[in-house]
Amino acid sequence: DRARVVVVGGGFAGATCARELRRLNPALSVTLVETNPDFIACPFSNEVIAGLRDLSQQRFGYDAVTRDGVALARGTATSIDPAGRTVTLADGTRLPFDRLVLAPGIDINWEALPGYSPEAAERMPHAWKAGAQTALLRRQLEAMDDGGVVVMSAPPNPFRCPPGPYERASLIAYYLKTRKPKSKLILLDAKDAFSKQRLFQNAWAALYPGLIEWVGLSAGGKVTAVEPASLTFVTDFARHGAAVANVIAPQKAARIAAIAGVADRSGWCPVNPATFESTLQPGIHVIGDAAIMGAMPKSAFAANAQAKVCATAVIARLAGHDAPEPRLINTCYSLVAPDYGISVAGVYRPTNGQLADIAGAGGTSPLDADAAFRAQEAVLAAGWFRTITAEVFG
Ligand code: FAD
């Protein structure tokens, strides 16, 4: 009797985990449940928004995943019975499992921002899931008159891709500088500090002087409501009308996590940091953006690393063994301009029930590098995207 593992979500975390499980144990039955026929990647989607890249370059299929012997179940997982060990899909298909891996990514937390809703996102896109939302924000920027004000909002921690809003502000500024030079960008932030802050702010001062206005929490940056009819952001201090409005709204683990009972009141999923097994539902593992990972950020790089550790742990548990204690690495590149890259790296290990940063093991790009160094990091960023997408989907 073959052991059965079901993986829900075919993104960076889930597709990696499904393939790794088959590689580690070719006798295992592995089923990957995924809603969409193709995956559309978020990393480098900010380049699409800035007109530097085509959305089609973000699209990846599942042929290589199935060639590894992973059974693909096209559909949406709508309920999970932890005690009976079955996943049910929207079309009624029931998939029994011995172990379940949930890798569903994020949902927008609509309740957390008054005025924001799926309908509002058609006027004020979040573009925090890649695809139609990415294309919508791109079209709005193209249609905007020179002199228009782009307003963006960035959410409180934790959220998908901590440097992402600042990379997006940078690349939209690049588009405005080169194509609509009378325009401006205001970034309203629910935080007073953000990832790679000094690197970003130094680069903004050098490349886009006067173009980007960042408003942190203490300066009144926290958006308390949005008004889609007039593209207005409301804060405790002011109202900001926009020509183009990008709402990077608060987030939570995707819906199926709460249905499975693995999300806590924060909306995210606490896990054992060595095995990624849920602390709320034994036998169910959660990886990628949906999980709380202590100091480890929500990134595609991290999702891929966690997926491999999780696969090893699932195999060990099925065999009745303990999993080895892992070390995990993350690197996040950001582009400030097409030829200007910056990065942050970290190494993590389980400590007191969380993944903790190993002091001194990571770091950021130097603050005082020359143009050639920044250009080299932009080349490395593109190389990273090619490599990870080839590994996960190729
Ligand atoms: P996802 O990749 O979102 O995959 C989840 C999958 O689960 C989806 O395919 C979804 O359709 C499926 N799913 C969900 N629920 C169900 C269900 N009930 N049934 C079936 N299927 C379901 N990371 C980096 O490392 N580097 C970067 O440069 C970078 N840039 C980014 C830029 C932007 C603008 C954004 C928004 C993100 C960026 N990220 C980057 C972050 C990265 O995209 C995420 O961290 C990563 O996608 C997380 O992987 P995941 O597998 O957890 O979730």
Short mmCIF file of C-alpha atoms and ligand atoms in Angstrom, two decimals, residues 8-14 33-36 39 41-46 62 75-78 103-106 127-129 160-161 164 167-168 254 256 287-290 298-303 330-333 384, ligand 1:
data_model
loop_
_atom_site.label_atom_id
_atom_site.label_comp_id
_atom_site.label_asym_id
_atom_site.label_seq_id
_atom_site.Cartn_x
_atom_site.Cartn_y
_atom_site.Cartn_z
CA VAL A 8 -2.73 21.91 -2.04
CA GLY A 9 -1.41 24.87 -4.07
CA GLY A 10 0.95 24.64 -7.04
CA GLY A 11 2.99 27.81 -6.44
CA PHE A 12 6.64 28.13 -5.50
CA ALA A 13 6.10 26.19 -2.27
CA GLY A 14 3.64 23.50 -3.37
CA VAL A 33 -4.20 20.28 -6.25
CA GLU A 34 -4.15 23.57 -8.16
CA THR A 35 -6.99 25.89 -9.20
CA ASN A 36 -5.31 27.45 -12.23
CA PHE A 39 1.01 29.53 -12.67
CA ALA A 41 4.68 34.33 -10.97
CA CYS A 42 4.79 37.48 -8.84
CA PRO A 43 8.59 37.95 -8.81
CA PHE A 44 9.47 40.31 -11.69
CA SER A 45 5.79 41.30 -12.08
CA ASN A 46 6.78 44.81 -10.94
CA TYR A 62 2.74 22.05 -14.93
CA GLY A 75 -9.54 22.30 -9.15
CA THR A 76 -10.00 24.17 -5.92
CA ALA A 77 -9.78 22.45 -2.54
CA THR A 78 -12.90 23.56 -0.69
CA ALA A 103 0.81 25.71 0.23
CA PRO A 104 -2.04 28.03 -0.82
CA GLY A 105 -0.26 31.39 -0.53
CA ILE A 106 -2.17 34.51 0.51
CA ALA A 127 -1.66 43.60 -8.10
CA TRP A 128 -0.36 41.44 -5.24
CA LYS A 129 -1.45 38.27 -7.01
CA ARG A 160 4.00 38.76 1.04
CA CYS A 161 7.39 40.05 -0.17
CA GLY A 164 8.00 44.34 -2.95
CA GLU A 167 10.64 47.81 -5.62
CA ARG A 168 7.27 48.60 -7.23
CA ALA A 254 -5.41 31.88 1.72
CA ILE A 256 -8.40 27.00 2.65
CA ILE A 287 4.67 26.01 3.84
CA GLY A 288 5.24 29.25 1.96
CA ASP A 289 3.46 32.56 2.44
CA ALA A 290 0.52 31.05 4.35
CA LYS A 298 7.40 35.58 2.81
CA SER A 299 9.28 35.14 -0.48
CA ALA A 300 9.43 32.71 -3.38
CA PHE A 301 13.02 31.91 -2.43
CA ALA A 302 11.90 31.08 1.13
CA ALA A 303 8.87 29.09 -0.10
CA ASN A 330 16.65 33.34 1.83
CA THR A 331 17.80 35.99 -0.63
CA CYS A 332 15.53 38.75 -1.97
CA TYR A 333 16.66 40.85 -4.90
CA TRP A 384 17.86 34.03 -9.82
P1 FAD B 1 1.87 31.17 -4.35
O1 FAD B 1 3.07 31.28 -5.19
O2 FAD B 1 0.89 32.29 -4.36
O3 FAD B 1 1.12 29.84 -4.76
C1 FAD B 1 -0.11 29.47 -4.17
C2 FAD B 1 -0.87 28.61 -5.16
O4 FAD B 1 -1.93 27.94 -4.48
C3 FAD B 1 -1.52 29.40 -6.29
O5 FAD B 1 -1.14 28.84 -7.53
C4 FAD B 1 -3.02 29.26 -6.02
O6 FAD B 1 -3.77 29.22 -7.22
C5 FAD B 1 -3.09 27.93 -5.31
N1 FAD B 1 -4.24 27.77 -4.41
C6 FAD B 1 -4.61 28.55 -3.37
N2 FAD B 1 -5.69 28.06 -2.76
C7 FAD B 1 -6.01 26.91 -3.40
C8 FAD B 1 -7.06 25.95 -3.23
N3 FAD B 1 -7.96 26.06 -2.24
N4 FAD B 1 -7.11 24.91 -4.10
C9 FAD B 1 -6.21 24.79 -5.11
N5 FAD B 1 -5.20 25.68 -5.31
C10 FAD B 1 -5.11 26.72 -4.47
N6 FAD B 1 9.66 36.56 -3.90
C11 FAD B 1 10.99 36.40 -4.12
O7 FAD B 1 11.61 35.47 -3.60
N7 FAD B 1 11.67 37.27 -4.91
C12 FAD B 1 11.09 38.33 -5.53
O8 FAD B 1 11.74 39.09 -6.26
C13 FAD B 1 9.68 38.52 -5.31
N8 FAD B 1 9.04 39.56 -5.89
C14 FAD B 1 7.70 39.72 -5.68
C15 FAD B 1 7.06 40.81 -6.25
C16 FAD B 1 5.71 41.03 -6.04
C17 FAD B 1 5.03 42.22 -6.69
C18 FAD B 1 4.97 40.13 -5.23
C19 FAD B 1 3.50 40.34 -5.00
C20 FAD B 1 5.61 39.04 -4.64
C21 FAD B 1 6.97 38.83 -4.84
N9 FAD B 1 7.64 37.76 -4.24
C22 FAD B 1 8.99 37.59 -4.46
C23 FAD B 1 6.94 36.87 -3.27
C24 FAD B 1 6.48 35.56 -3.89
O9 FAD B 1 5.65 35.80 -5.00
C25 FAD B 1 5.72 34.74 -2.86
O10 FAD B 1 6.42 34.73 -1.65
C26 FAD B 1 5.55 33.30 -3.35
O11 FAD B 1 4.73 33.29 -4.49
C27 FAD B 1 4.99 32.40 -2.25
O12 FAD B 1 4.81 31.11 -2.75
P2 FAD B 1 3.59 30.20 -2.24
O13 FAD B 1 3.77 28.89 -2.94
O14 FAD B 1 3.47 30.25 -0.78
O15 FAD B 1 2.29 30.95 -2.81
#
